[in-house]
PDB file of C-alpha atoms and ligand atoms in Angstrom:
ATOM      1  CA  MET A  61     113.540   9.755  -7.236  1.00  0.00           C
ATOM      2  CA  HIS A  62     115.452  12.325  -8.303  1.00  0.00           C
ATOM      3  CA  ARG A  63     118.385  14.315  -6.431  1.00  0.00           C
ATOM      4  CA  PHE A  64     120.009  17.608  -6.333  1.00  0.00           C
ATOM      5  CA  PHE A  65     122.447  18.637  -4.121  1.00  0.00           C
ATOM      6  CA  ILE A  66     122.019  22.605  -3.192  1.00  0.00           C
ATOM      7  CA  LYS A  67     123.213  25.232  -1.343  1.00  0.00           C
ATOM      8  CA  LYS A  68     122.339  26.418   1.786  1.00  0.00           C
ATOM      9  CA  GLU A  69     120.964  29.633   0.291  1.00  0.00           C
ATOM     10  CA  ASN A  70     118.467  27.991  -2.126  1.00  0.00           C
ATOM     11  CA  ILE A  71     116.677  26.647   1.446  1.00  0.00           C
ATOM     12  CA  GLN A  72     114.454  29.458   2.932  1.00  0.00           C
ATOM     13  CA  ASN A  73     112.093  28.832   5.385  1.00  0.00           C
ATOM     14  CA  ASN A  74     110.164  25.898   4.479  1.00  0.00           C
ATOM     15  CA  GLU A  75     110.683  26.203   0.913  1.00  0.00           C
ATOM     16  CA  ILE A  76     113.709  25.169  -1.569  1.00  0.00           C
ATOM     17  CA  ILE A  77     113.925  27.508  -4.559  1.00  0.00           C
ATOM     18  CA  PHE A  78     115.973  25.492  -7.046  1.00  0.00           C
ATOM     19  CA  PRO A  79     118.966  27.612  -8.898  1.00  0.00           C
ATOM     20  CA  GLU A  80     118.415  28.158 -12.289  1.00  0.00           C
ATOM     21  CA  GLU A  81     120.623  25.411 -13.817  1.00  0.00           C
ATOM     22  CA  ILE A  82     118.767  22.627 -11.685  1.00  0.00           C
ATOM     23  CA  SER A  83     115.304  24.588 -12.704  1.00  0.00           C
ATOM     24  CA  HIS A  84     115.921  23.893 -16.376  1.00  0.00           C
ATOM     25  CA  GLN A  85     116.671  20.491 -15.769  1.00  0.00           C
ATOM     26  CA  ILE A  86     113.593  19.752 -13.459  1.00  0.00           C
ATOM     27  CA  LYS A  87     111.299  21.196 -16.277  1.00  0.00           C
ATOM     28  CA  ARG A  88     113.502  21.051 -19.959  1.00  0.00           C
ATOM     29  CA  VAL A  89     115.162  18.206 -19.224  1.00  0.00           C
ATOM     30  CA  LEU A  90     113.597  15.805 -16.764  1.00  0.00           C
ATOM     31  CA  ARG A  91     110.046  17.490 -17.666  1.00  0.00           C
ATOM     32  CA  LEU A  92     108.572  17.450 -14.085  1.00  0.00           C
ATOM     33  CA  SER A  93     105.459  18.718 -13.066  1.00  0.00           C
ATOM     34  CA  SER A  94     104.511  20.579 -10.371  1.00  0.00           C
ATOM     35  CA  GLY A  95     103.217  18.269  -7.448  1.00  0.00           C
ATOM     36  CA  ASP A  96     106.221  15.719  -8.515  1.00  0.00           C
ATOM     37  CA  HIS A  97     108.398  14.410  -5.517  1.00  0.00           C
ATOM     38  CA  VAL A  98     112.310  15.231  -5.542  1.00  0.00           C
ATOM     39  CA  ILE A  99     115.079  15.164  -2.891  1.00  0.00           C
ATOM     40  CA  ALA A 100     117.208  17.945  -2.041  1.00  0.00           C
ATOM     41  CA  LEU A 101     120.298  17.631  -0.325  1.00  0.00           C
ATOM     42  CA  ASN A 102     122.707  20.395   1.347  1.00  0.00           C
ATOM     43  CA  ASN A 103     125.809  18.694   1.219  1.00  0.00           C
ATOM     44  CA  GLU A 104     125.796  19.115   5.180  1.00  0.00           C
ATOM     45  CA  GLY A 105     124.540  15.679   5.998  1.00  0.00           C
ATOM     46  CA  ASP A 106     120.679  16.594   5.498  1.00  0.00           C
ATOM     47  CA  GLU A 107     118.223  15.498   2.613  1.00  0.00           C
ATOM     48  CA  PHE A 108     115.178  17.536   2.071  1.00  0.00           C
ATOM     49  CA  HIS A 109     111.630  14.992   0.661  1.00  0.00           C
ATOM     50  CA  VAL A 110     109.847  17.895  -0.976  1.00  0.00           C
ATOM     51  CA  GLN A 111     106.953  18.566  -3.606  1.00  0.00           C
ATOM     52  CA  LEU A 112     107.346  20.846  -6.406  1.00  0.00           C
ATOM     53  CA  GLN A 113     104.798  23.815  -6.437  1.00  0.00           C
ATOM     54  CA  GLU A 114     105.597  26.285  -8.743  1.00  0.00           C
ATOM     55  CA  ILE A 115     108.027  25.515 -12.558  1.00  0.00           C
ATOM     56  CA  ASN A 116     108.838  28.082 -14.622  1.00  0.00           C
ATOM     57  CA  ASP A 117     111.585  28.709 -16.747  1.00  0.00           C
ATOM     58  CA  LYS A 118     113.482  30.773 -14.178  1.00  0.00           C
ATOM     59  CA  VAL A 119     113.020  29.173 -11.118  1.00  0.00           C
ATOM     60  CA  VAL A 120     111.477  26.084  -9.280  1.00  0.00           C
ATOM     61  CA  ARG A 121     110.137  26.608  -5.785  1.00  0.00           C
ATOM     62  CA  ALA A 122     109.288  23.438  -4.095  1.00  0.00           C
ATOM     63  CA  SER A 123     108.360  23.385  -0.188  1.00  0.00           C
ATOM     64  CA  ILE A 124     109.764  20.919   2.397  1.00  0.00           C
ATOM     65  CA  LEU A 125     107.802  17.673   3.089  1.00  0.00           C
ATOM     66  CA  GLU A 126     110.768  15.932   5.304  1.00  0.00           C
ATOM     67  CA  LYS A 127     114.321  16.770   6.487  1.00  0.00           C
ATOM     68  CA  SER A 128     116.336  13.549   7.364  1.00  0.00           C
ATOM     69  CA  PRO A 129     119.943  12.426   7.752  1.00  0.00           C
ATOM     70  CA  VAL A 130     121.926  11.460   4.511  1.00  0.00           C
ATOM     71  CA  GLN A 131     122.226   7.491   4.351  1.00  0.00           C
ATOM     72  CA  ASN A 132     124.204   6.588   2.129  1.00  0.00           C
ATOM     73  CA  GLU A 133     128.084   7.795   2.600  1.00  0.00           C
ATOM     74  CA  PRO A 134     130.646   5.286   4.147  1.00  0.00           C
ATOM     75  CA  LYS A 135     131.750   4.190   7.150  1.00  0.00           C
ATOM     76  CA  ILE A 136     135.496   4.943   6.248  1.00  0.00           C
ATOM     77  CA  GLN A 137     136.656   8.061   4.948  1.00  0.00           C
ATOM     78  CA  LEU A 138     138.492   7.343   1.783  1.00  0.00           C
ATOM     79  CA  THR A 139     141.124   9.649  -0.132  1.00  0.00           C
ATOM     80  CA  LEU A 140     141.902   8.278  -3.758  1.00  0.00           C
ATOM     81  CA  MET A 141     145.200  10.684  -4.933  1.00  0.00           C
ATOM     82  CA  VAL A 142     145.746  10.512  -8.174  1.00  0.00           C
ATOM     83  CA  CYS A 143     148.375  10.981 -10.651  1.00  0.00           C
ATOM     84  CA  LEU A 144     146.766  13.626 -12.752  1.00  0.00           C
ATOM     85  CA  THR A 145     146.479  12.136 -16.667  1.00  0.00           C
ATOM     86  CA  GLN A 146     144.572  12.942 -19.686  1.00  0.00           C
ATOM     87  CA  ARG A 147     141.077  14.231 -19.047  1.00  0.00           C
ATOM     88  CA  GLU A 148     138.452  11.360 -20.224  1.00  0.00           C
ATOM     89  CA  LYS A 149     140.760   8.922 -17.834  1.00  0.00           C
ATOM     90  CA  PHE A 150     140.959  11.501 -15.274  1.00  0.00           C
ATOM     91  CA  GLU A 151     137.200  11.808 -15.596  1.00  0.00           C
ATOM     92  CA  LEU A 152     136.005   7.916 -15.589  1.00  0.00           C
ATOM     93  CA  ILE A 153     138.480   7.544 -12.258  1.00  0.00           C
ATOM     94  CA  MET A 154     137.003  10.382 -10.726  1.00  0.00           C
ATOM     95  CA  GLN A 155     133.087   9.211 -11.550  1.00  0.00           C
ATOM     96  CA  LYS A 156     133.600   5.772 -10.802  1.00  0.00           C
ATOM     97  CA  CYS A 157     135.441   6.420  -7.734  1.00  0.00           C
ATOM     98  CA  THR A 158     132.626   9.118  -6.619  1.00  0.00           C
ATOM     99  CA  GLU A 159     130.197   6.250  -7.097  1.00  0.00           C
ATOM    100  CA  ILE A 160     131.928   3.567  -5.304  1.00  0.00           C
ATOM    101  CA  GLY A 161     132.108   5.709  -2.198  1.00  0.00           C
ATOM    102  CA  VAL A 162     135.535   7.805  -2.044  1.00  0.00           C
ATOM    103  CA  THR A 163     135.692  11.429   0.128  1.00  0.00           C
ATOM    104  CA  CYS A 164     138.316  12.640  -1.258  1.00  0.00           C
ATOM    105  CA  ILE A 165     139.940  13.204  -4.597  1.00  0.00           C
ATOM    106  CA  GLN A 166     143.383  14.712  -4.676  1.00  0.00           C
ATOM    107  CA  PRO A 167     145.358  15.090  -7.747  1.00  0.00           C
ATOM    108  CA  VAL A 168     149.064  14.258  -7.698  1.00  0.00           C
ATOM    109  CA  ILE A 169     151.754  15.638 -10.585  1.00  0.00           C
ATOM    110  CA  SER A 170     154.753  12.747 -10.203  1.00  0.00           C
ATOM    111  CA  SER A 171     157.694  12.875 -12.081  1.00  0.00           C
ATOM    112  CA  ARG A 172     156.109  10.338 -15.185  1.00  0.00           C
ATOM    113  CA  SER A 173     152.245  12.165 -14.541  1.00  0.00           C
ATOM    114  CA  LEU A 174     151.138  12.734 -18.043  1.00  0.00           C
ATOM    115  CA  VAL A 175     150.437  16.215 -16.705  1.00  0.00           C
ATOM    116  CA  GLN A 176     153.212  18.473 -15.841  1.00  0.00           C
ATOM    117  CA  ASN A 177     151.562  21.810 -15.036  1.00  0.00           C
ATOM    118  CA  ILE A 178     148.561  22.539 -12.809  1.00  0.00           C
ATOM    119  CA  ASP A 179     147.694  25.117 -15.378  1.00  0.00           C
ATOM    120  CA  GLU A 180     146.935  22.745 -18.032  1.00  0.00           C
ATOM    121  CA  VAL A 181     143.972  21.721 -15.961  1.00  0.00           C
ATOM    122  CA  LYS A 182     142.866  24.606 -13.747  1.00  0.00           C
ATOM    123  CA  SER A 183     139.902  25.226 -16.798  1.00  0.00           C
ATOM    124  CA  LYS A 184     138.926  21.815 -16.784  1.00  0.00           C
ATOM    125  CA  TYR A 185     138.129  22.101 -12.548  1.00  0.00           C
ATOM    126  CA  LEU A 186     134.215  23.382 -12.941  1.00  0.00           C
ATOM    127  CA  ARG A 187     133.305  20.449 -15.510  1.00  0.00           C
ATOM    128  CA  TRP A 188     135.395  17.879 -12.647  1.00  0.00           C
ATOM    129  CA  HIS A 189     133.261  19.312 -10.144  1.00  0.00           C
ATOM    130  CA  LYS A 190     130.121  18.622 -12.350  1.00  0.00           C
ATOM    131  CA  ILE A 191     131.399  14.657 -13.206  1.00  0.00           C
ATOM    132  CA  ILE A 192     131.367  14.407  -9.738  1.00  0.00           C
ATOM    133  CA  GLN A 193     128.477  16.100  -8.728  1.00  0.00           C
ATOM    134  CA  GLU A 194     126.342  13.936 -11.158  1.00  0.00           C
ATOM    135  CA  ALA A 195     127.994  11.019 -10.105  1.00  0.00           C
ATOM    136  CA  ALA A 196     127.098  11.959  -6.540  1.00  0.00           C
ATOM    137  CA  GLU A 197     123.704  12.414  -7.450  1.00  0.00           C
ATOM    138  CA  GLN A 198     123.266   9.250  -9.373  1.00  0.00           C
ATOM    139  CA  SER A 199     124.887   7.345  -7.064  1.00  0.00           C
ATOM    140  CA  HIS A 200     122.803   8.775  -4.301  1.00  0.00           C
ATOM    141  CA  ARG A 201     125.641   9.841  -2.355  1.00  0.00           C
ATOM    142  CA  GLY A 202     124.785  12.005   0.716  1.00  0.00           C
ATOM    143  CA  LEU A 203     127.596  14.092   0.606  1.00  0.00           C
ATOM    144  CA  LEU A 204     129.857  14.899  -2.551  1.00  0.00           C
ATOM    145  CA  PRO A 205     133.707  14.221  -2.438  1.00  0.00           C
ATOM    146  CA  LYS A 206     135.982  16.973  -1.962  1.00  0.00           C
ATOM    147  CA  PHE A 207     137.868  18.185  -5.000  1.00  0.00           C
ATOM    148  CA  ASN A 208     141.157  19.104  -4.203  1.00  0.00           C
ATOM    149  CA  GLU A 209     143.979  21.413  -6.041  1.00  0.00           C
ATOM    150  CA  PRO A 210     146.280  19.198  -7.425  1.00  0.00           C
ATOM    151  CA  VAL A 211     149.914  18.711  -5.864  1.00  0.00           C
ATOM    152  CA  SER A 212     153.367  17.644  -6.740  1.00  0.00           C
ATOM    153  CA  PHE A 213     154.499  14.252  -4.798  1.00  0.00           C
ATOM    154  CA  LYS A 214     156.703  15.599  -3.028  1.00  0.00           C
ATOM    155  CA  GLN A 215     154.238  17.493  -0.896  1.00  0.00           C
ATOM    156  CA  LEU A 216     151.632  15.340  -0.729  1.00  0.00           C
ATOM    157  CA  VAL A 217     154.222  12.620   0.708  1.00  0.00           C
ATOM    158  CA  THR A 218     155.029  15.023   3.323  1.00  0.00           C
ATOM    159  CA  LEU A 219     151.380  16.773   3.350  1.00  0.00           C
ATOM    160  CA  LYS A 220     151.049  16.985   7.336  1.00  0.00           C
ATOM    161  CA  ASP A 221     147.158  18.544   7.441  1.00  0.00           C
ATOM    162  CA  VAL A 222     146.256  15.068   5.120  1.00  0.00           C
ATOM    163  CA  ASN A 223     146.437  12.376   8.131  1.00  0.00           C
ATOM    164  CA  PRO A 224     144.773   9.124   7.432  1.00  0.00           C
ATOM    165  CA  ASP A 225     145.349   6.288  10.079  1.00  0.00           C
ATOM    166  CA  LEU A 226     146.684   4.174   6.764  1.00  0.00           C
ATOM    167  CA  LYS A 227     148.034   5.210   3.936  1.00  0.00           C
ATOM    168  CA  LEU A 228     148.876   2.581   1.133  1.00  0.00           C
ATOM    169  CA  ILE A 229     151.262   3.635  -1.922  1.00  0.00           C
ATOM    170  CA  LEU A 230     149.955   1.137  -5.019  1.00  0.00           C
ATOM    171  CA  TRP A 231     153.078  -0.021  -6.202  1.00  0.00           C
ATOM    172  CA  GLU A 232     153.631  -3.191  -9.001  1.00  0.00           C
ATOM    173  CA  GLU A 233     156.664  -4.298  -7.884  1.00  0.00           C
ATOM    174  CA  GLU A 234     156.305  -4.943  -4.398  1.00  0.00           C
ATOM    175  CA  THR A 235     156.379  -8.726  -3.430  1.00  0.00           C
ATOM    176  CA  GLY A 236     156.036  -8.678  -0.142  1.00  0.00           C
ATOM    177  CA  LYS A 237     152.479  -7.416   1.014  1.00  0.00           C
ATOM    178  CA  VAL A 238     149.034  -7.315  -1.128  1.00  0.00           C
ATOM    179  CA  ILE A 239     146.488  -4.775  -0.213  1.00  0.00           C
ATOM    180  CA  LYS A 240     143.869  -7.251   1.520  1.00  0.00           C
ATOM    181  CA  GLN A 241     146.827  -8.142   4.335  1.00  0.00           C
ATOM    182  CA  SER A 242     146.775  -3.947   4.806  1.00  0.00           C
ATOM    183  CA  LEU A 243     143.675  -3.315   5.541  1.00  0.00           C
ATOM    184  CA  HIS A 244     142.904  -6.935   7.484  1.00  0.00           C
ATOM    185  CA  GLY A 245     142.443  -6.400  10.937  1.00  0.00           C
ATOM    186  CA  PHE A 246     142.577  -2.317  10.555  1.00  0.00           C
ATOM    187  CA  THR A 247     140.452  -0.800  12.825  1.00  0.00           C
ATOM    188  CA  GLY A 248     141.205   3.264  11.734  1.00  0.00           C
ATOM    189  CA  SER A 249     138.408   5.444   9.767  1.00  0.00           C
ATOM    190  CA  SER A 250     140.649   6.674   7.450  1.00  0.00           C
ATOM    191  CA  VAL A 251     142.058   5.196   4.219  1.00  0.00           C
ATOM    192  CA  SER A 252     144.700   7.207   1.521  1.00  0.00           C
ATOM    193  CA  LEU A 253     145.361   4.898  -1.563  1.00  0.00           C
ATOM    194  CA  LEU A 254     147.945   6.676  -3.830  1.00  0.00           C
ATOM    195  CA  VAL A 255     147.935   5.577  -7.324  1.00  0.00           C
ATOM    196  CA  GLY A 256     150.519   6.287  -9.904  1.00  0.00           C
ATOM    197  CA  PRO A 257     150.482   7.383 -13.804  1.00  0.00           C
ATOM    198  CA  GLU A 258     151.024   5.022 -16.721  1.00  0.00           C
ATOM    199  CA  GLY A 259     154.151   5.287 -16.157  1.00  0.00           C
ATOM    200  CA  GLY A 260     154.421   4.161 -12.789  1.00  0.00           C
ATOM    201  CA  PHE A 261     156.344   5.874  -9.805  1.00  0.00           C
ATOM    202  CA  SER A 262     159.870   6.239  -9.712  1.00  0.00           C
ATOM    203  CA  HIS A 263     162.357   3.999  -6.899  1.00  0.00           C
ATOM    204  CA  GLU A 264     162.805   7.561  -5.573  1.00  0.00           C
ATOM    205  CA  GLU A 265     159.355   8.348  -5.295  1.00  0.00           C
ATOM    206  CA  VAL A 266     158.456   4.874  -3.399  1.00  0.00           C
ATOM    207  CA  ALA A 267     160.774   5.534  -1.213  1.00  0.00           C
ATOM    208  CA  LEU A 268     159.881   8.820  -0.442  1.00  0.00           C
ATOM    209  CA  ALA A 269     156.352   7.963   0.012  1.00  0.00           C
ATOM    210  CA  VAL A 270     157.598   5.270   2.609  1.00  0.00           C
ATOM    211  CA  GLU A 271     159.268   8.018   4.329  1.00  0.00           C
ATOM    212  CA  GLY A 272     155.892   9.581   4.629  1.00  0.00           C
ATOM    213  CA  GLY A 273     154.841   6.918   6.205  1.00  0.00           C
ATOM    214  CA  PHE A 274     153.200   5.279   2.732  1.00  0.00           C
ATOM    215  CA  ILE A 275     152.647   1.557   2.774  1.00  0.00           C
ATOM    216  CA  PRO A 276     153.596  -0.200  -0.595  1.00  0.00           C
ATOM    217  CA  VAL A 277     150.843  -2.940  -1.606  1.00  0.00           C
ATOM    218  CA  SER A 278     150.598  -5.285  -4.362  1.00  0.00           C
ATOM    219  CA  LEU A 279     146.938  -5.399  -6.051  1.00  0.00           C
ATOM    220  CA  GLY A 280     148.395  -8.787  -7.571  1.00  0.00           C
ATOM    221  CA  ARG A 281     150.380 -10.307 -10.083  1.00  0.00           C
ATOM    222  CA  ARG A 282     149.130  -8.434 -13.388  1.00  0.00           C
ATOM    223  CA  ILE A 283     150.047  -4.608 -14.026  1.00  0.00           C
ATOM    224  CA  LEU A 284     146.670  -3.206 -14.502  1.00  0.00           C
ATOM    225  CA  ARG A 285     146.184   0.312 -15.860  1.00  0.00           C
ATOM    226  CA  MET A 286     145.948   3.440 -13.856  1.00  0.00           C
ATOM    227  CA  GLU A 287     142.142   3.853 -14.124  1.00  0.00           C
ATOM    228  CA  THR A 288     141.558   0.209 -13.411  1.00  0.00           C
ATOM    229  CA  ALA A 289     144.267   0.211 -10.183  1.00  0.00           C
ATOM    230  CA  ALA A 290     142.186   3.142  -9.329  1.00  0.00           C
ATOM    231  CA  ILE A 291     138.795   1.956  -9.375  1.00  0.00           C
ATOM    232  CA  ILE A 292     139.721  -1.681  -7.853  1.00  0.00           C
ATOM    233  CA  SER A 293     141.460  -0.849  -4.935  1.00  0.00           C
ATOM    234  CA  THR A 294     138.474   1.824  -4.071  1.00  0.00           C
ATOM    235  CA  GLY A 295     136.424  -1.282  -4.467  1.00  0.00           C
ATOM    236  CA  ILE A 296     138.404  -3.380  -1.966  1.00  0.00           C
ATOM    237  CA  VAL A 297     138.569  -0.607   0.468  1.00  0.00           C
ATOM    238  CA  MET A 298     134.958  -0.392   0.203  1.00  0.00           C
ATOM    239  CA  TYR A 299     134.206  -4.106   0.357  1.00  0.00           C
ATOM    240  CA  GLU A 300     136.630  -4.257   3.418  1.00  0.00           C
ATOM    241  CA  PHE A 301     135.117  -1.677   5.301  1.00  0.00           C
ATOM    242  CA  ASP A 302     131.358  -0.651   4.176  1.00  0.00           C
ATOM    243  CA  LEU A 303     129.604  -3.410   2.770  1.00  0.00           C
TER     244      LEU A 303
HETATM  245  N1  SAM B 588     155.121  -0.448 -14.425  1.00  0.00           N
HETATM  246  C1  SAM B 588     153.840  -0.545 -14.889  1.00  0.00           C
HETATM  247  C2  SAM B 588     153.834  -0.767 -16.547  1.00  0.00           C
HETATM  248  O1  SAM B 588     154.762  -2.169 -16.516  1.00  0.00           O
HETATM  249  O2  SAM B 588     152.999  -0.523 -16.954  1.00  0.00           O
HETATM  250  C3  SAM B 588     153.655   0.917 -15.021  1.00  0.00           C
HETATM  251  C4  SAM B 588     152.189   1.914 -13.866  1.00  0.00           C
HETATM  252  S1  SAM B 588     150.796   1.080 -13.856  1.00  0.00           S
HETATM  253  C5  SAM B 588     150.003   1.326 -15.398  1.00  0.00           C
HETATM  254  C6  SAM B 588     149.760   2.456 -13.193  1.00  0.00           C
HETATM  255  C7  SAM B 588     149.735   2.392 -11.983  1.00  0.00           C
HETATM  256  O3  SAM B 588     148.326   1.084 -11.699  1.00  0.00           O
HETATM  257  C8  SAM B 588     150.678   1.709 -10.951  1.00  0.00           C
HETATM  258  O4  SAM B 588     151.938   2.881 -10.977  1.00  0.00           O
HETATM  259  C9  SAM B 588     150.454   1.532  -9.692  1.00  0.00           C
HETATM  260  O5  SAM B 588     150.329   2.475  -9.178  1.00  0.00           O
HETATM  261  C10 SAM B 588     148.988   0.666 -10.107  1.00  0.00           C
HETATM  262  N2  SAM B 588     149.289  -0.176 -10.529  1.00  0.00           N
HETATM  263  C11 SAM B 588     148.932  -1.508 -11.439  1.00  0.00           C
HETATM  264  N3  SAM B 588     149.167  -2.251 -11.260  1.00  0.00           N
HETATM  265  C12 SAM B 588     149.347  -2.620  -9.970  1.00  0.00           C
HETATM  266  C13 SAM B 588     149.531  -3.633  -9.471  1.00  0.00           C
HETATM  267  N4  SAM B 588     149.612  -4.947  -9.761  1.00  0.00           N
HETATM  268  N5  SAM B 588     149.865  -3.616  -7.908  1.00  0.00           N
HETATM  269  C14 SAM B 588     150.215  -2.223  -7.209  1.00  0.00           C
HETATM  270  N6  SAM B 588     149.719  -1.196  -8.118  1.00  0.00           N
HETATM  271  C15 SAM B 588     149.442  -1.623  -9.455  1.00  0.00           C
END
């Protein structure tokens, strides 16, 4: 059954009034008709099983048949802190890690990240929110992962408000601890993964991260591309705590 994230104002009494963009998708793309059933989600933990009633070019109305709590959110809050890079790669990371279960995407500008200036990417935010939303709808997520404004590496490792229980910096030069060891026996409820750029982290950055409470961990002896490292490490955390 098709799923659509909607806004609070789209829910009126016992009806859902889908906004124009979703109405277009329902009518023109999915070619659904009156009487069909879809799921609408308010991104606050509820999902609505609705039946389409009126369908026209501008608006689609549906009656709410049932309201229930969302089921598919992971048991662990996972924030992916990932260095800004060229568009396709960054979008692949956001799409795949949304499907796998991240709850927040925090872009970072480090000394070697391909993107050094936030102005280079501001115009992409709308597109990126759409990619996250489509990935969340396709993977039957109950909530949309948050997308934060990019921050500098220095700001990130000294960020006080983002204080997960466990902060890991993925470092290919780490020889002491592999990610499995840091996750084993962890009983907290939130993890942050910090993934470096194509050129890696500088030693100064790793030292700064350690000072900020991050634990350097290895993903094994092979050197992974940043998108591989982001996706596989997200999967490892979900494997450990949510499967
Ligand atoms: N030093 C790497 C090289 O020689 O190509 C450059 C960085 S790697 C391409 C991109 C990022 O993926 C790294 O900054 C790190 O965060 C992560 N990464 C890749 N392989 C890893 C591994 N075996 N263990 C931990 N992190 C890894």
